[in-house]
mmCIF file with all atom_site columns, C-alpha atoms in Angstrom:
data_model
loop_
_atom_site.group_PDB
_atom_site.id
_atom_site.type_symbol
_atom_site.label_atom_id
_atom_site.label_alt_id
_atom_site.label_comp_id
_atom_site.label_asym_id
_atom_site.label_entity_id
_atom_site.label_seq_id
_atom_site.pdbx_PDB_ins_code
_atom_site.Cartn_x
_atom_site.Cartn_y
_atom_site.Cartn_z
_atom_site.occupancy
_atom_site.B_iso_or_equiv
_atom_site.pdbx_formal_charge
_atom_site.auth_seq_id
_atom_site.auth_comp_id
_atom_site.auth_asym_id
_atom_site.auth_atom_id
_atom_site.pdbx_PDB_model_num
ATOM 1   C CA . MET Z 1 1   ? -119.586 -53.487 -8.874  1.00 35.00 ? 1   MET Z CA 1
ATOM 2   C CA . GLU Z 1 2   ? -122.674 -54.279 -11.169 1.00 34.00 ? 2   GLU Z CA 1
ATOM 3   C CA . TRP Z 1 3   ? -123.043 -57.444 -13.949 1.00 34.00 ? 3   TRP Z CA 1
ATOM 4   C CA . PHE Z 1 4   ? -124.112 -56.842 -17.513 1.00 33.00 ? 4   PHE Z CA 1
ATOM 5   C CA . PHE Z 1 5   ? -125.865 -58.680 -19.793 1.00 33.00 ? 5   PHE Z CA 1
ATOM 6   C CA . LEU Z 1 6   ? -123.546 -59.436 -23.027 1.00 36.00 ? 6   LEU Z CA 1
ATOM 7   C CA . TYR Z 1 7   ? -124.498 -59.512 -27.078 1.00 32.00 ? 7   TYR Z CA 1
ATOM 8   C CA . SER Z 1 8   ? -121.705 -62.206 -28.899 1.00 33.00 ? 8   SER Z CA 1
ATOM 9   C CA . THR Z 1 9   ? -121.213 -61.800 -32.877 1.00 29.00 ? 9   THR Z CA 1
ATOM 10  C CA . VAL Z 1 10  ? -122.011 -64.872 -34.345 1.00 27.00 ? 10  VAL Z CA 1
ATOM 11  C CA . ASN Z 1 11  ? -119.566 -67.295 -34.311 1.00 30.00 ? 11  ASN Z CA 1
ATOM 12  C CA . GLY Z 1 12  ? -119.421 -69.050 -31.125 1.00 34.00 ? 12  GLY Z CA 1
ATOM 13  C CA . LEU Z 1 13  ? -118.092 -68.483 -27.777 1.00 36.00 ? 13  LEU Z CA 1
ATOM 14  C CA . PHE Z 1 14  ? -114.996 -68.769 -25.442 1.00 37.00 ? 14  PHE Z CA 1
ATOM 15  C CA . LEU Z 1 15  ? -112.361 -70.245 -22.685 1.00 34.00 ? 15  LEU Z CA 1
ATOM 16  C CA . VAL Z 1 16  ? -108.546 -70.669 -21.239 1.00 34.00 ? 16  VAL Z CA 1
ATOM 17  C CA . GLU Z 1 17  ? -106.358 -71.070 -17.797 1.00 37.00 ? 17  GLU Z CA 1
ATOM 18  C CA . ALA Z 1 18  ? -102.847 -71.598 -17.098 1.00 55.00 ? 18  ALA Z CA 1
ATOM 19  C CA . ALA Z 1 19  ? -101.948 -75.252 -17.605 1.00 70.00 ? 19  ALA Z CA 1
ATOM 20  C CA . ASP Z 1 20  ? -104.246 -77.429 -19.467 1.00 78.00 ? 20  ASP Z CA 1
ATOM 21  C CA . LYS Z 1 21  ? -106.656 -79.400 -17.534 1.00 80.00 ? 21  LYS Z CA 1
ATOM 22  C CA . LYS Z 1 22  ? -108.797 -81.558 -19.144 1.00 83.00 ? 22  LYS Z CA 1
ATOM 23  C CA . PHE Z 1 23  ? -111.863 -83.255 -17.167 1.00 79.00 ? 23  PHE Z CA 1
ATOM 24  C CA . SER Z 1 24  ? -114.861 -85.765 -18.370 1.00 78.00 ? 24  SER Z CA 1
ATOM 25  C CA . SER Z 1 25  ? -117.944 -86.688 -17.443 1.00 75.00 ? 25  SER Z CA 1
ATOM 26  C CA . GLY Z 1 26  ? -120.804 -89.555 -19.739 1.00 76.00 ? 26  GLY Z CA 1
ATOM 27  C CA . ASP Z 1 27  ? -119.183 -89.774 -23.372 1.00 80.00 ? 27  ASP Z CA 1
ATOM 28  C CA . VAL Z 1 28  ? -118.181 -85.760 -23.693 1.00 80.00 ? 28  VAL Z CA 1
ATOM 29  C CA . SER Z 1 29  ? -114.928 -85.173 -22.480 1.00 84.00 ? 29  SER Z CA 1
ATOM 30  C CA . ALA Z 1 30  ? -112.969 -81.259 -22.623 1.00 84.00 ? 30  ALA Z CA 1
ATOM 31  C CA . ASN Z 1 31  ? -109.307 -79.970 -22.757 1.00 85.00 ? 31  ASN Z CA 1
ATOM 32  C CA . VAL Z 1 32  ? -109.324 -76.669 -21.498 1.00 81.00 ? 32  VAL Z CA 1
ATOM 33  C CA . LYS Z 1 33  ? -105.736 -75.195 -23.023 1.00 72.00 ? 33  LYS Z CA 1
ATOM 34  C CA . GLY Z 1 34  ? -103.710 -73.125 -20.694 1.00 64.00 ? 34  GLY Z CA 1
ATOM 35  C CA . ASN Z 1 35  ? -103.184 -69.607 -21.789 1.00 73.00 ? 35  ASN Z CA 1
ATOM 36  C CA . SER Z 1 36  ? -104.067 -70.075 -25.148 1.00 59.00 ? 36  SER Z CA 1
ATOM 37  C CA . GLY Z 1 37  ? -107.937 -68.876 -25.794 1.00 58.00 ? 37  GLY Z CA 1
ATOM 38  C CA . LYS Z 1 38  ? -109.340 -72.430 -26.617 1.00 73.00 ? 38  LYS Z CA 1
ATOM 39  C CA . VAL Z 1 39  ? -111.698 -75.377 -25.360 1.00 81.00 ? 39  VAL Z CA 1
ATOM 40  C CA . GLU Z 1 40  ? -112.124 -78.237 -27.089 1.00 85.00 ? 40  GLU Z CA 1
ATOM 41  C CA . PHE Z 1 41  ? -114.967 -80.302 -26.468 1.00 84.00 ? 41  PHE Z CA 1
ATOM 42  C CA . VAL Z 1 42  ? -115.809 -84.220 -27.785 1.00 86.00 ? 42  VAL Z CA 1
ATOM 43  C CA . ARG Z 1 43  ? -117.642 -87.127 -27.643 1.00 85.00 ? 43  ARG Z CA 1
ATOM 44  C CA . ARG Z 1 44  ? -116.851 -90.844 -26.726 1.00 88.00 ? 44  ARG Z CA 1
ATOM 45  C CA . GLY Z 1 45  ? -116.586 -92.471 -30.269 1.00 91.00 ? 45  GLY Z CA 1
ATOM 46  C CA . SER Z 1 46  ? -117.738 -96.214 -30.916 1.00 93.00 ? 46  SER Z CA 1
ATOM 47  C CA . ASP Z 1 47  ? -114.417 -97.795 -29.639 1.00 95.00 ? 47  ASP Z CA 1
ATOM 48  C CA . GLY Z 1 48  ? -114.533 -95.727 -25.945 1.00 92.00 ? 48  GLY Z CA 1
ATOM 49  C CA . ARG Z 1 49  ? -111.792 -93.198 -26.635 1.00 93.00 ? 49  ARG Z CA 1
ATOM 50  C CA . PHE Z 1 50  ? -111.579 -89.643 -26.776 1.00 92.00 ? 50  PHE Z CA 1
ATOM 51  C CA . ASP Z 1 51  ? -110.042 -88.756 -30.121 1.00 92.00 ? 51  ASP Z CA 1
ATOM 52  C CA . PHE Z 1 52  ? -109.360 -84.995 -29.671 1.00 89.00 ? 52  PHE Z CA 1
ATOM 53  C CA . SER Z 1 53  ? -108.802 -85.095 -33.142 1.00 90.00 ? 53  SER Z CA 1
ATOM 54  C CA . LYS Z 1 54  ? -112.278 -84.603 -34.049 1.00 88.00 ? 54  LYS Z CA 1
ATOM 55  C CA . ALA Z 1 55  ? -113.142 -82.355 -31.115 1.00 87.00 ? 55  ALA Z CA 1
ATOM 56  C CA . PHE Z 1 56  ? -114.935 -78.758 -31.853 1.00 81.00 ? 56  PHE Z CA 1
ATOM 57  C CA . THR Z 1 57  ? -113.296 -76.016 -30.076 1.00 82.00 ? 57  THR Z CA 1
ATOM 58  C CA . LEU Z 1 58  ? -115.045 -72.537 -28.397 1.00 76.00 ? 58  LEU Z CA 1
ATOM 59  C CA . GLU Z 1 59  ? -113.000 -69.861 -28.919 1.00 75.00 ? 59  GLU Z CA 1
ATOM 60  C CA . VAL Z 1 60  ? -112.678 -66.176 -27.618 1.00 74.00 ? 60  VAL Z CA 1
ATOM 61  C CA . ASP Z 1 61  ? -111.211 -64.105 -29.993 1.00 75.00 ? 61  ASP Z CA 1
ATOM 62  C CA . TYR Z 1 62  ? -112.178 -60.333 -28.654 1.00 77.00 ? 62  TYR Z CA 1
ATOM 63  C CA . VAL Z 1 63  ? -113.541 -58.450 -26.409 1.00 80.00 ? 63  VAL Z CA 1
ATOM 64  C CA . ILE Z 1 64  ? -115.351 -54.658 -26.592 1.00 79.00 ? 64  ILE Z CA 1
ATOM 65  C CA . GLN Z 1 65  ? -116.912 -52.366 -25.512 1.00 76.00 ? 65  GLN Z CA 1
ATOM 66  C CA . LYS Z 1 66  ? -119.945 -50.574 -27.288 1.00 75.00 ? 66  LYS Z CA 1
ATOM 67  C CA . ASP Z 1 67  ? -122.195 -47.057 -26.572 1.00 75.00 ? 67  ASP Z CA 1
ATOM 68  C CA . LYS Z 1 68  ? -125.382 -46.818 -27.075 1.00 76.00 ? 68  LYS Z CA 1
ATOM 69  C CA . ASP Z 1 69  ? -124.498 -45.062 -30.397 1.00 81.00 ? 69  ASP Z CA 1
ATOM 70  C CA . ASN Z 1 70  ? -121.833 -48.305 -31.227 1.00 80.00 ? 70  ASN Z CA 1
ATOM 71  C CA . LYS Z 1 71  ? -119.124 -46.739 -30.908 1.00 81.00 ? 71  LYS Z CA 1
ATOM 72  C CA . ASP Z 1 72  ? -116.523 -48.226 -29.624 1.00 80.00 ? 72  ASP Z CA 1
ATOM 73  C CA . VAL Z 1 73  ? -115.469 -47.148 -25.442 1.00 75.00 ? 73  VAL Z CA 1
ATOM 74  C CA . GLY Z 1 74  ? -112.539 -48.109 -23.233 1.00 72.00 ? 74  GLY Z CA 1
ATOM 75  C CA . LYS Z 1 75  ? -110.026 -50.814 -24.431 1.00 77.00 ? 75  LYS Z CA 1
ATOM 76  C CA . ALA Z 1 76  ? -110.565 -53.610 -26.056 1.00 78.00 ? 76  ALA Z CA 1
ATOM 77  C CA . VAL Z 1 77  ? -109.455 -56.484 -25.540 1.00 80.00 ? 77  VAL Z CA 1
ATOM 78  C CA . ASN Z 1 78  ? -108.042 -58.132 -29.310 1.00 79.00 ? 78  ASN Z CA 1
ATOM 79  C CA . ASN Z 1 79  ? -106.750 -61.324 -28.496 1.00 77.00 ? 79  ASN Z CA 1
ATOM 80  C CA . LEU Z 1 80  ? -107.410 -63.360 -25.171 1.00 77.00 ? 80  LEU Z CA 1
ATOM 81  C CA . ALA Z 1 81  ? -104.375 -65.785 -26.549 1.00 75.00 ? 81  ALA Z CA 1
ATOM 82  C CA . SER Z 1 82  ? -102.497 -64.641 -23.193 1.00 77.00 ? 82  SER Z CA 1
ATOM 83  C CA . GLN Z 1 83  ? -104.583 -63.672 -21.137 1.00 79.00 ? 83  GLN Z CA 1
ATOM 84  C CA . VAL Z 1 84  ? -104.564 -66.211 -18.431 1.00 79.00 ? 84  VAL Z CA 1
ATOM 85  C CA . PHE Z 1 85  ? -107.975 -67.595 -16.250 1.00 79.00 ? 85  PHE Z CA 1
ATOM 86  C CA . SER Z 1 86  ? -108.106 -69.589 -13.540 1.00 79.00 ? 86  SER Z CA 1
ATOM 87  C CA . PHE Z 1 87  ? -110.756 -72.366 -13.111 1.00 78.00 ? 87  PHE Z CA 1
ATOM 88  C CA . SER Z 1 88  ? -112.819 -74.229 -10.573 1.00 80.00 ? 88  SER Z CA 1
ATOM 89  C CA . ASP Z 1 89  ? -112.770 -77.417 -9.443  1.00 77.00 ? 89  ASP Z CA 1
ATOM 90  C CA . LEU Z 1 90  ? -114.645 -80.461 -11.811 1.00 78.00 ? 90  LEU Z CA 1
ATOM 91  C CA . ASP Z 1 91  ? -118.378 -80.289 -10.168 1.00 87.00 ? 91  ASP Z CA 1
ATOM 92  C CA . GLU Z 1 92  ? -120.266 -83.652 -11.374 1.00 85.00 ? 92  GLU Z CA 1
ATOM 93  C CA . ASP Z 1 93  ? -122.613 -82.737 -8.982  1.00 92.00 ? 93  ASP Z CA 1
ATOM 94  C CA . ALA Z 1 94  ? -123.833 -79.949 -10.106 1.00 94.00 ? 94  ALA Z CA 1
ATOM 95  C CA . GLU Z 1 95  ? -126.764 -78.834 -11.795 1.00 96.00 ? 95  GLU Z CA 1
ATOM 96  C CA . TYR Z 1 96  ? -128.248 -76.173 -13.484 1.00 96.00 ? 96  TYR Z CA 1
ATOM 97  C CA . GLN Z 1 97  ? -132.142 -75.236 -13.458 1.00 97.00 ? 97  GLN Z CA 1
ATOM 98  C CA . ASN Z 1 98  ? -133.088 -78.948 -11.707 1.00 97.00 ? 98  ASN Z CA 1
ATOM 99  C CA . ILE Z 1 99  ? -131.285 -80.693 -14.199 1.00 97.00 ? 99  ILE Z CA 1
ATOM 100 C CA . SER Z 1 100 ? -128.141 -83.480 -13.375 1.00 95.00 ? 100 SER Z CA 1
ATOM 101 C CA . ALA Z 1 101 ? -124.751 -81.571 -15.184 1.00 92.00 ? 101 ALA Z CA 1
ATOM 102 C CA . VAL Z 1 102 ? -120.899 -81.198 -14.532 1.00 88.00 ? 102 VAL Z CA 1
ATOM 103 C CA . ASN Z 1 103 ? -119.320 -77.785 -14.782 1.00 89.00 ? 103 ASN Z CA 1
ATOM 104 C CA . LEU Z 1 104 ? -116.237 -76.099 -14.436 1.00 84.00 ? 104 LEU Z CA 1
ATOM 105 C CA . ASN Z 1 105 ? -115.669 -72.102 -13.944 1.00 85.00 ? 105 ASN Z CA 1
ATOM 106 C CA . LEU Z 1 106 ? -113.322 -70.138 -16.344 1.00 81.00 ? 106 LEU Z CA 1
ATOM 107 C CA . ASN Z 1 107 ? -112.344 -66.426 -14.806 1.00 83.00 ? 107 ASN Z CA 1
ATOM 108 C CA . SER Z 1 108 ? -109.704 -64.275 -15.916 1.00 83.00 ? 108 SER Z CA 1
ATOM 109 C CA . PHE Z 1 109 ? -109.047 -59.787 -15.301 1.00 84.00 ? 109 PHE Z CA 1
ATOM 110 C CA . LEU Z 1 110 ? -108.581 -58.260 -18.046 1.00 82.00 ? 110 LEU Z CA 1
ATOM 111 C CA . THR Z 1 111 ? -106.630 -55.775 -17.189 1.00 80.00 ? 111 THR Z CA 1
ATOM 112 C CA . ALA Z 1 112 ? -107.397 -53.118 -20.597 1.00 76.00 ? 112 ALA Z CA 1
ATOM 113 C CA . PRO Z 1 113 ? -110.719 -52.855 -19.671 1.00 75.00 ? 113 PRO Z CA 1
ATOM 114 C CA . GLU Z 1 114 ? -110.424 -53.052 -15.828 1.00 78.00 ? 114 GLU Z CA 1
ATOM 115 C CA . ALA Z 1 115 ? -113.495 -56.240 -16.289 1.00 80.00 ? 115 ALA Z CA 1
ATOM 116 C CA . THR Z 1 116 ? -113.937 -59.267 -14.760 1.00 83.00 ? 116 THR Z CA 1
ATOM 117 C CA . LEU Z 1 117 ? -114.615 -62.534 -17.281 1.00 82.00 ? 117 LEU Z CA 1
ATOM 118 C CA . GLU Z 1 118 ? -116.283 -65.117 -16.016 1.00 85.00 ? 118 GLU Z CA 1
ATOM 119 C CA . LEU Z 1 119 ? -117.295 -68.345 -17.908 1.00 84.00 ? 119 LEU Z CA 1
ATOM 120 C CA . GLU Z 1 120 ? -119.337 -71.117 -16.894 1.00 89.00 ? 120 GLU Z CA 1
ATOM 121 C CA . ILE Z 1 121 ? -119.649 -74.650 -18.367 1.00 86.00 ? 121 ILE Z CA 1
ATOM 122 C CA . TYR Z 1 122 ? -122.058 -77.164 -18.139 1.00 90.00 ? 122 TYR Z CA 1
ATOM 123 C CA . ILE Z 1 123 ? -122.589 -80.377 -19.772 1.00 87.00 ? 123 ILE Z CA 1
ATOM 124 C CA . PHE Z 1 124 ? -125.780 -81.444 -19.320 1.00 90.00 ? 124 PHE Z CA 1
ATOM 125 C CA . LYS Z 1 125 ? -125.915 -85.268 -17.356 1.00 90.00 ? 125 LYS Z CA 1
ATOM 126 C CA . ASP Z 1 126 ? -130.115 -85.904 -18.078 1.00 93.00 ? 126 ASP Z CA 1
ATOM 127 C CA . ALA Z 1 127 ? -132.619 -84.886 -20.815 1.00 96.00 ? 127 ALA Z CA 1
ATOM 128 C CA . GLY Z 1 128 ? -134.952 -81.816 -19.284 1.00 97.00 ? 128 GLY Z CA 1
ATOM 129 C CA . ASN Z 1 129 ? -135.890 -77.968 -20.123 1.00 97.00 ? 129 ASN Z CA 1
ATOM 130 C CA . VAL Z 1 130 ? -134.264 -75.222 -19.926 1.00 95.00 ? 130 VAL Z CA 1
ATOM 131 C CA . THR Z 1 131 ? -135.472 -71.944 -20.265 1.00 94.00 ? 131 THR Z CA 1
ATOM 132 C CA . PHE Z 1 132 ? -133.684 -68.535 -20.716 1.00 88.00 ? 132 PHE Z CA 1
ATOM 133 C CA . GLY Z 1 133 ? -135.940 -65.572 -21.169 1.00 90.00 ? 133 GLY Z CA 1
ATOM 134 C CA . ASP Z 1 134 ? -139.132 -66.626 -22.473 1.00 94.00 ? 134 ASP Z CA 1
ATOM 135 C CA . GLU Z 1 135 ? -137.427 -69.558 -24.244 1.00 94.00 ? 135 GLU Z CA 1
ATOM 136 C CA . ILE Z 1 136 ? -137.519 -72.785 -23.811 1.00 95.00 ? 136 ILE Z CA 1
ATOM 137 C CA . PHE Z 1 137 ? -134.809 -75.403 -24.725 1.00 93.00 ? 137 PHE Z CA 1
ATOM 138 C CA . GLN Z 1 138 ? -134.630 -79.345 -24.783 1.00 95.00 ? 138 GLN Z CA 1
ATOM 139 C CA . VAL Z 1 139 ? -131.043 -80.665 -23.444 1.00 94.00 ? 139 VAL Z CA 1
ATOM 140 C CA . GLN Z 1 140 ? -130.390 -84.164 -23.900 1.00 92.00 ? 140 GLN Z CA 1
ATOM 141 C CA . ASN Z 1 141 ? -126.834 -86.342 -21.624 1.00 87.00 ? 141 ASN Z CA 1
ATOM 142 C CA . GLY Z 1 142 ? -123.870 -84.652 -23.155 1.00 83.00 ? 142 GLY Z CA 1
ATOM 143 C CA . THR Z 1 143 ? -126.148 -81.183 -24.425 1.00 87.00 ? 143 THR Z CA 1
ATOM 144 C CA . LEU Z 1 144 ? -123.332 -78.382 -23.338 1.00 83.00 ? 144 LEU Z CA 1
ATOM 145 C CA . LYS Z 1 145 ? -123.955 -74.928 -22.069 1.00 87.00 ? 145 LYS Z CA 1
ATOM 146 C CA . LEU Z 1 146 ? -121.965 -72.033 -21.930 1.00 84.00 ? 146 LEU Z CA 1
ATOM 147 C CA . LEU Z 1 147 ? -122.643 -68.999 -19.493 1.00 85.00 ? 147 LEU Z CA 1
ATOM 148 C CA . ILE Z 1 148 ? -120.658 -65.269 -20.030 1.00 81.00 ? 148 ILE Z CA 1
ATOM 149 C CA . LYS Z 1 149 ? -120.682 -63.061 -16.949 1.00 81.00 ? 149 LYS Z CA 1
ATOM 150 C CA . VAL Z 1 150 ? -118.114 -59.637 -16.949 1.00 77.00 ? 150 VAL Z CA 1
ATOM 151 C CA . CYS Z 1 151 ? -117.911 -57.589 -14.224 1.00 77.00 ? 151 CYS Z CA 1
ATOM 152 C CA . CYS Z 1 152 ? -116.934 -53.986 -14.893 1.00 73.00 ? 152 CYS Z CA 1
ATOM 153 C CA . LYS Z 1 153 ? -115.208 -51.742 -12.027 1.00 68.00 ? 153 LYS Z CA 1
ATOM 154 C CA . ARG Z 1 154 ? -116.005 -48.983 -14.395 1.00 61.00 ? 154 ARG Z CA 1
ATOM 155 C CA . PRO Z 1 155 ? -119.732 -48.841 -14.570 1.00 55.00 ? 155 PRO Z CA 1
ATOM 156 C CA . ALA Z 1 156 ? -120.774 -45.795 -16.274 1.00 49.00 ? 156 ALA Z CA 1
ATOM 157 C CA . ALA Z 1 157 ? -117.823 -46.210 -18.982 1.00 49.00 ? 157 ALA Z CA 1
ATOM 158 C CA . VAL Z 1 158 ? -119.823 -49.216 -19.970 1.00 49.00 ? 158 VAL Z CA 1
ATOM 159 C CA . GLY Z 1 159 ? -122.200 -49.931 -21.999 1.00 53.00 ? 159 GLY Z CA 1
ATOM 160 C CA . LEU Z 1 160 ? -122.490 -53.246 -24.464 1.00 51.00 ? 160 LEU Z CA 1
ATOM 161 C CA . ILE Z 1 161 ? -119.962 -55.441 -23.920 1.00 57.00 ? 161 ILE Z CA 1
ATOM 162 C CA . ILE Z 1 162 ? -119.054 -57.432 -27.420 1.00 59.00 ? 162 ILE Z CA 1
ATOM 163 C CA . LEU Z 1 163 ? -117.516 -60.913 -27.206 1.00 60.00 ? 163 LEU Z CA 1
ATOM 164 C CA . GLY Z 1 164 ? -116.432 -61.982 -31.029 1.00 59.00 ? 164 GLY Z CA 1
ATOM 165 C CA . PHE Z 1 165 ? -115.645 -65.976 -30.978 1.00 56.00 ? 165 PHE Z CA 1
ATOM 166 C CA . HIS Z 1 166 ? -115.234 -69.061 -32.780 1.00 51.00 ? 166 HIS Z CA 1
ATOM 167 C CA . VAL Z 1 167 ? -116.474 -72.392 -32.989 1.00 54.00 ? 167 VAL Z CA 1
ATOM 168 C CA . THR Z 1 168 ? -114.565 -75.313 -35.639 1.00 53.00 ? 168 THR Z CA 1
#
């Protein structure tokens, strides 16, 4: 199996699983929506509660494959609303680049392109700097980091993987 880097469209990012699950750490809470392709995130309000009516939502819209000439190859996944994801236990003692964080991992096998989609969600508990390539990003308590991996059984058939997503 080979891992591929992803290019993402301008809009946003990912999610899902078979049954809804909520998790919280510090001032941030998330609601993973089963079979809908969504994860909702919200900060604790001044009243000490999490009001999900004020949450922002990350949702994967589609997954397509492109060759070096930007032509579609393989079979696209045009809608992940009914895609079943499994997820890890919430790890409240995780670290990302030596910064304390909370971590939840989701994954799903995409039948049409014969690929596994893996999503890693980190919510930082401390401030620090995260490096991505040549760039350094400052994070603070409550900063959200999302990572996406796609593993394909037929690497010769895959060019660029594009995820369409949006944030609301």
